[in-house]
């Protein structure tokens, strides 16, 4: 009869071994590796680079603001003008909005009660 794969057939010995003297020399090996590594050279940032970076940031911000303002004014289209007559028309058109703004709870309850659900 063939042997079945069971836990009883697995050997009880540890198959992994540590080389002789490994832990005795481990500390010295680690210290030798860390002290032998070369330190990276320090990066020297010149005065020119320190002044140039903020100026580039300011220029980029101004360009972005100008681009955004241009897009905004073009999106307003032909209907947008700075005429005083248009401002007075907007003032009278806002009278209707005041009616909606001045609703109180009784008006809201009355409106909801009158709705046909």
mmCIF file with all atom_site columns, C-alpha atoms in Angstrom:
data_model
loop_
_atom_site.group_PDB
_atom_site.id
_atom_site.type_symbol
_atom_site.label_atom_id
_atom_site.label_alt_id
_atom_site.label_comp_id
_atom_site.label_asym_id
_atom_site.label_entity_id
_atom_site.label_seq_id
_atom_site.pdbx_PDB_ins_code
_atom_site.Cartn_x
_atom_site.Cartn_y
_atom_site.Cartn_z
_atom_site.occupancy
_atom_site.B_iso_or_equiv
_atom_site.pdbx_formal_charge
_atom_site.auth_seq_id
_atom_site.auth_comp_id
_atom_site.auth_asym_id
_atom_site.auth_atom_id
_atom_site.pdbx_PDB_model_num
ATOM 1   C CA . UNK A 1 1   ? 0.000   0.000   0.000   1.00 0.00 ? 1   UNK A CA 1
ATOM 2   C CA . UNK A 1 2   ? 1.331   3.454   -0.912  1.00 0.00 ? 2   UNK A CA 1
ATOM 3   C CA . UNK A 1 3   ? 2.176   5.933   1.815   1.00 0.00 ? 3   UNK A CA 1
ATOM 4   C CA . UNK A 1 4   ? -0.408  8.639   2.275   1.00 0.00 ? 4   UNK A CA 1
ATOM 5   C CA . UNK A 1 5   ? 0.569   12.272  2.722   1.00 0.00 ? 5   UNK A CA 1
ATOM 6   C CA . UNK A 1 6   ? -0.191  12.886  6.355   1.00 0.00 ? 6   UNK A CA 1
ATOM 7   C CA . UNK A 1 7   ? 1.380   14.926  9.116   1.00 0.00 ? 7   UNK A CA 1
ATOM 8   C CA . UNK A 1 8   ? 2.853   11.752  10.581  1.00 0.00 ? 8   UNK A CA 1
ATOM 9   C CA . UNK A 1 9   ? 5.044   11.252  7.480   1.00 0.00 ? 9   UNK A CA 1
ATOM 10  C CA . UNK A 1 10  ? 6.665   14.722  7.722   1.00 0.00 ? 10  UNK A CA 1
ATOM 11  C CA . UNK A 1 11  ? 10.048  14.653  9.514   1.00 0.00 ? 11  UNK A CA 1
ATOM 12  C CA . UNK A 1 12  ? 10.182  16.499  12.838  1.00 0.00 ? 12  UNK A CA 1
ATOM 13  C CA . UNK A 1 13  ? 13.671  17.978  12.327  1.00 0.00 ? 13  UNK A CA 1
ATOM 14  C CA . UNK A 1 14  ? 14.260  21.581  11.314  1.00 0.00 ? 14  UNK A CA 1
ATOM 15  C CA . UNK A 1 15  ? 15.624  21.660  7.731   1.00 0.00 ? 15  UNK A CA 1
ATOM 16  C CA . UNK A 1 16  ? 17.022  25.183  8.159   1.00 0.00 ? 16  UNK A CA 1
ATOM 17  C CA . UNK A 1 17  ? 20.437  25.743  9.682   1.00 0.00 ? 17  UNK A CA 1
ATOM 18  C CA . UNK A 1 18  ? 22.513  28.789  10.556  1.00 0.00 ? 18  UNK A CA 1
ATOM 19  C CA . UNK A 1 19  ? 26.166  28.865  9.484   1.00 0.00 ? 19  UNK A CA 1
ATOM 20  C CA . UNK A 1 20  ? 28.684  28.469  12.300  1.00 0.00 ? 20  UNK A CA 1
ATOM 21  C CA . UNK A 1 21  ? 29.601  31.794  13.942  1.00 0.00 ? 21  UNK A CA 1
ATOM 22  C CA . UNK A 1 22  ? 26.991  33.744  11.978  1.00 0.00 ? 22  UNK A CA 1
ATOM 23  C CA . UNK A 1 23  ? 25.603  35.681  14.953  1.00 0.00 ? 23  UNK A CA 1
ATOM 24  C CA . UNK A 1 24  ? 29.098  36.276  16.349  1.00 0.00 ? 24  UNK A CA 1
ATOM 25  C CA . UNK A 1 25  ? 30.193  38.235  13.283  1.00 0.00 ? 25  UNK A CA 1
ATOM 26  C CA . UNK A 1 26  ? 26.773  39.733  12.341  1.00 0.00 ? 26  UNK A CA 1
ATOM 27  C CA . UNK A 1 27  ? 27.239  42.966  14.293  1.00 0.00 ? 27  UNK A CA 1
ATOM 28  C CA . UNK A 1 28  ? 30.665  43.588  12.799  1.00 0.00 ? 28  UNK A CA 1
ATOM 29  C CA . UNK A 1 29  ? 29.412  42.905  9.247   1.00 0.00 ? 29  UNK A CA 1
ATOM 30  C CA . UNK A 1 30  ? 26.555  45.374  9.640   1.00 0.00 ? 30  UNK A CA 1
ATOM 31  C CA . UNK A 1 31  ? 28.827  48.068  11.040  1.00 0.00 ? 31  UNK A CA 1
ATOM 32  C CA . UNK A 1 32  ? 31.339  47.499  8.246   1.00 0.00 ? 32  UNK A CA 1
ATOM 33  C CA . UNK A 1 33  ? 28.650  47.888  5.582   1.00 0.00 ? 33  UNK A CA 1
ATOM 34  C CA . UNK A 1 34  ? 27.221  51.070  7.058   1.00 0.00 ? 34  UNK A CA 1
ATOM 35  C CA . UNK A 1 35  ? 30.549  52.815  7.574   1.00 0.00 ? 35  UNK A CA 1
ATOM 36  C CA . UNK A 1 36  ? 31.913  51.916  4.139   1.00 0.00 ? 36  UNK A CA 1
ATOM 37  C CA . UNK A 1 37  ? 29.026  53.452  2.233   1.00 0.00 ? 37  UNK A CA 1
ATOM 38  C CA . UNK A 1 38  ? 29.875  56.703  0.531   1.00 0.00 ? 38  UNK A CA 1
ATOM 39  C CA . UNK A 1 39  ? 27.983  59.737  1.654   1.00 0.00 ? 39  UNK A CA 1
ATOM 40  C CA . UNK A 1 40  ? 26.218  61.563  -1.163  1.00 0.00 ? 40  UNK A CA 1
ATOM 41  C CA . UNK A 1 41  ? 27.697  64.870  -2.142  1.00 0.00 ? 41  UNK A CA 1
ATOM 42  C CA . UNK A 1 42  ? 25.865  67.867  -0.772  1.00 0.00 ? 42  UNK A CA 1
ATOM 43  C CA . UNK A 1 43  ? 23.789  69.716  -3.335  1.00 0.00 ? 43  UNK A CA 1
ATOM 44  C CA . UNK A 1 44  ? 24.791  73.328  -3.480  1.00 0.00 ? 44  UNK A CA 1
ATOM 45  C CA . UNK A 1 45  ? 21.979  75.669  -4.450  1.00 0.00 ? 45  UNK A CA 1
ATOM 46  C CA . UNK A 1 46  ? 23.318  78.887  -5.813  1.00 0.00 ? 46  UNK A CA 1
ATOM 47  C CA . UNK A 1 47  ? 21.845  82.299  -5.166  1.00 0.00 ? 47  UNK A CA 1
ATOM 48  C CA . UNK A 1 48  ? 20.739  82.383  -8.788  1.00 0.00 ? 48  UNK A CA 1
ATOM 49  C CA . UNK A 1 49  ? 18.573  79.280  -8.316  1.00 0.00 ? 49  UNK A CA 1
ATOM 50  C CA . UNK A 1 50  ? 17.150  80.484  -5.005  1.00 0.00 ? 50  UNK A CA 1
ATOM 51  C CA . UNK A 1 51  ? 15.972  83.739  -6.612  1.00 0.00 ? 51  UNK A CA 1
ATOM 52  C CA . UNK A 1 52  ? 14.826  82.174  -9.860  1.00 0.00 ? 52  UNK A CA 1
ATOM 53  C CA . UNK A 1 53  ? 12.405  79.643  -8.334  1.00 0.00 ? 53  UNK A CA 1
ATOM 54  C CA . UNK A 1 54  ? 10.060  82.230  -6.693  1.00 0.00 ? 54  UNK A CA 1
ATOM 55  C CA . UNK A 1 55  ? 10.135  84.402  -9.819  1.00 0.00 ? 55  UNK A CA 1
ATOM 56  C CA . UNK A 1 56  ? 9.077   81.463  -11.970 1.00 0.00 ? 56  UNK A CA 1
ATOM 57  C CA . UNK A 1 57  ? 6.274   80.724  -9.510  1.00 0.00 ? 57  UNK A CA 1
ATOM 58  C CA . UNK A 1 58  ? 5.036   84.316  -9.604  1.00 0.00 ? 58  UNK A CA 1
ATOM 59  C CA . UNK A 1 59  ? 5.181   84.389  -13.412 1.00 0.00 ? 59  UNK A CA 1
ATOM 60  C CA . UNK A 1 60  ? 3.249   81.113  -13.644 1.00 0.00 ? 60  UNK A CA 1
ATOM 61  C CA . UNK A 1 61  ? 0.595   82.410  -11.235 1.00 0.00 ? 61  UNK A CA 1
ATOM 62  C CA . UNK A 1 62  ? 0.159   85.636  -13.205 1.00 0.00 ? 62  UNK A CA 1
ATOM 63  C CA . UNK A 1 63  ? -0.113  83.715  -16.477 1.00 0.00 ? 63  UNK A CA 1
ATOM 64  C CA . UNK A 1 64  ? -2.732  81.426  -14.971 1.00 0.00 ? 64  UNK A CA 1
ATOM 65  C CA . UNK A 1 65  ? -4.724  84.382  -13.631 1.00 0.00 ? 65  UNK A CA 1
ATOM 66  C CA . UNK A 1 66  ? -4.562  86.151  -17.003 1.00 0.00 ? 66  UNK A CA 1
ATOM 67  C CA . UNK A 1 67  ? -5.623  82.999  -18.824 1.00 0.00 ? 67  UNK A CA 1
ATOM 68  C CA . UNK A 1 68  ? -8.516  82.459  -16.416 1.00 0.00 ? 68  UNK A CA 1
ATOM 69  C CA . UNK A 1 69  ? -9.688  86.075  -16.761 1.00 0.00 ? 69  UNK A CA 1
ATOM 70  C CA . UNK A 1 70  ? -9.561  85.797  -20.545 1.00 0.00 ? 70  UNK A CA 1
ATOM 71  C CA . UNK A 1 71  ? -11.597 82.594  -20.545 1.00 0.00 ? 71  UNK A CA 1
ATOM 72  C CA . UNK A 1 72  ? -14.089 84.120  -18.124 1.00 0.00 ? 72  UNK A CA 1
ATOM 73  C CA . UNK A 1 73  ? -14.632 87.259  -20.202 1.00 0.00 ? 73  UNK A CA 1
ATOM 74  C CA . UNK A 1 74  ? -15.038 85.227  -23.398 1.00 0.00 ? 74  UNK A CA 1
ATOM 75  C CA . UNK A 1 75  ? -17.529 82.906  -21.699 1.00 0.00 ? 75  UNK A CA 1
ATOM 76  C CA . UNK A 1 76  ? -19.734 85.900  -20.855 1.00 0.00 ? 76  UNK A CA 1
ATOM 77  C CA . UNK A 1 77  ? -20.193 86.401  -24.579 1.00 0.00 ? 77  UNK A CA 1
ATOM 78  C CA . UNK A 1 78  ? -21.992 89.208  -26.386 1.00 0.00 ? 78  UNK A CA 1
ATOM 79  C CA . UNK A 1 79  ? -24.742 89.449  -23.759 1.00 0.00 ? 79  UNK A CA 1
ATOM 80  C CA . UNK A 1 80  ? -22.343 90.862  -21.217 1.00 0.00 ? 80  UNK A CA 1
ATOM 81  C CA . UNK A 1 81  ? -21.830 94.598  -21.295 1.00 0.00 ? 81  UNK A CA 1
ATOM 82  C CA . UNK A 1 82  ? -21.077 97.258  -18.779 1.00 0.00 ? 82  UNK A CA 1
ATOM 83  C CA . UNK A 1 83  ? -23.979 99.476  -19.814 1.00 0.00 ? 83  UNK A CA 1
ATOM 84  C CA . UNK A 1 84  ? -25.934 101.283 -17.074 1.00 0.00 ? 84  UNK A CA 1
ATOM 85  C CA . UNK A 1 85  ? -29.246 100.448 -18.778 1.00 0.00 ? 85  UNK A CA 1
ATOM 86  C CA . UNK A 1 86  ? -28.528 96.764  -18.340 1.00 0.00 ? 86  UNK A CA 1
ATOM 87  C CA . UNK A 1 87  ? -27.900 97.322  -14.633 1.00 0.00 ? 87  UNK A CA 1
ATOM 88  C CA . UNK A 1 88  ? -31.293 98.983  -14.136 1.00 0.00 ? 88  UNK A CA 1
ATOM 89  C CA . UNK A 1 89  ? -33.034 96.159  -16.001 1.00 0.00 ? 89  UNK A CA 1
ATOM 90  C CA . UNK A 1 90  ? -31.339 93.665  -13.690 1.00 0.00 ? 90  UNK A CA 1
ATOM 91  C CA . UNK A 1 91  ? -32.504 95.701  -10.707 1.00 0.00 ? 91  UNK A CA 1
ATOM 92  C CA . UNK A 1 92  ? -36.146 95.526  -11.785 1.00 0.00 ? 92  UNK A CA 1
ATOM 93  C CA . UNK A 1 93  ? -35.811 91.858  -12.684 1.00 0.00 ? 93  UNK A CA 1
ATOM 94  C CA . UNK A 1 94  ? -34.655 91.147  -9.147  1.00 0.00 ? 94  UNK A CA 1
ATOM 95  C CA . UNK A 1 95  ? -38.037 92.254  -7.745  1.00 0.00 ? 95  UNK A CA 1
ATOM 96  C CA . UNK A 1 96  ? -39.404 88.827  -8.608  1.00 0.00 ? 96  UNK A CA 1
ATOM 97  C CA . UNK A 1 97  ? -36.590 87.197  -6.702  1.00 0.00 ? 97  UNK A CA 1
ATOM 98  C CA . UNK A 1 98  ? -37.508 89.165  -3.581  1.00 0.00 ? 98  UNK A CA 1
ATOM 99  C CA . UNK A 1 99  ? -40.895 87.456  -3.521  1.00 0.00 ? 99  UNK A CA 1
ATOM 100 C CA . UNK A 1 100 ? -39.227 84.060  -3.292  1.00 0.00 ? 100 UNK A CA 1
ATOM 101 C CA . UNK A 1 101 ? -36.666 85.185  -0.759  1.00 0.00 ? 101 UNK A CA 1
ATOM 102 C CA . UNK A 1 102 ? -39.284 86.535  1.641   1.00 0.00 ? 102 UNK A CA 1
ATOM 103 C CA . UNK A 1 103 ? -41.160 83.241  2.068   1.00 0.00 ? 103 UNK A CA 1
ATOM 104 C CA . UNK A 1 104 ? -41.797 82.227  5.655   1.00 0.00 ? 104 UNK A CA 1
ATOM 105 C CA . UNK A 1 105 ? -42.818 78.847  7.066   1.00 0.00 ? 105 UNK A CA 1
ATOM 106 C CA . UNK A 1 106 ? -46.579 79.519  6.744   1.00 0.00 ? 106 UNK A CA 1
ATOM 107 C CA . UNK A 1 107 ? -46.164 80.255  3.026   1.00 0.00 ? 107 UNK A CA 1
ATOM 108 C CA . UNK A 1 108 ? -44.162 77.068  2.544   1.00 0.00 ? 108 UNK A CA 1
ATOM 109 C CA . UNK A 1 109 ? -46.755 74.952  4.423   1.00 0.00 ? 109 UNK A CA 1
ATOM 110 C CA . UNK A 1 110 ? -49.590 76.533  2.412   1.00 0.00 ? 110 UNK A CA 1
ATOM 111 C CA . UNK A 1 111 ? -47.728 75.854  -0.847  1.00 0.00 ? 111 UNK A CA 1
ATOM 112 C CA . UNK A 1 112 ? -47.097 72.219  0.079   1.00 0.00 ? 112 UNK A CA 1
ATOM 113 C CA . UNK A 1 113 ? -50.734 71.737  1.145   1.00 0.00 ? 113 UNK A CA 1
ATOM 114 C CA . UNK A 1 114 ? -52.012 73.140  -2.168  1.00 0.00 ? 114 UNK A CA 1
ATOM 115 C CA . UNK A 1 115 ? -49.773 70.871  -4.243  1.00 0.00 ? 115 UNK A CA 1
ATOM 116 C CA . UNK A 1 116 ? -51.388 67.878  -5.874  1.00 0.00 ? 116 UNK A CA 1
ATOM 117 C CA . UNK A 1 117 ? -49.190 64.948  -4.858  1.00 0.00 ? 117 UNK A CA 1
#
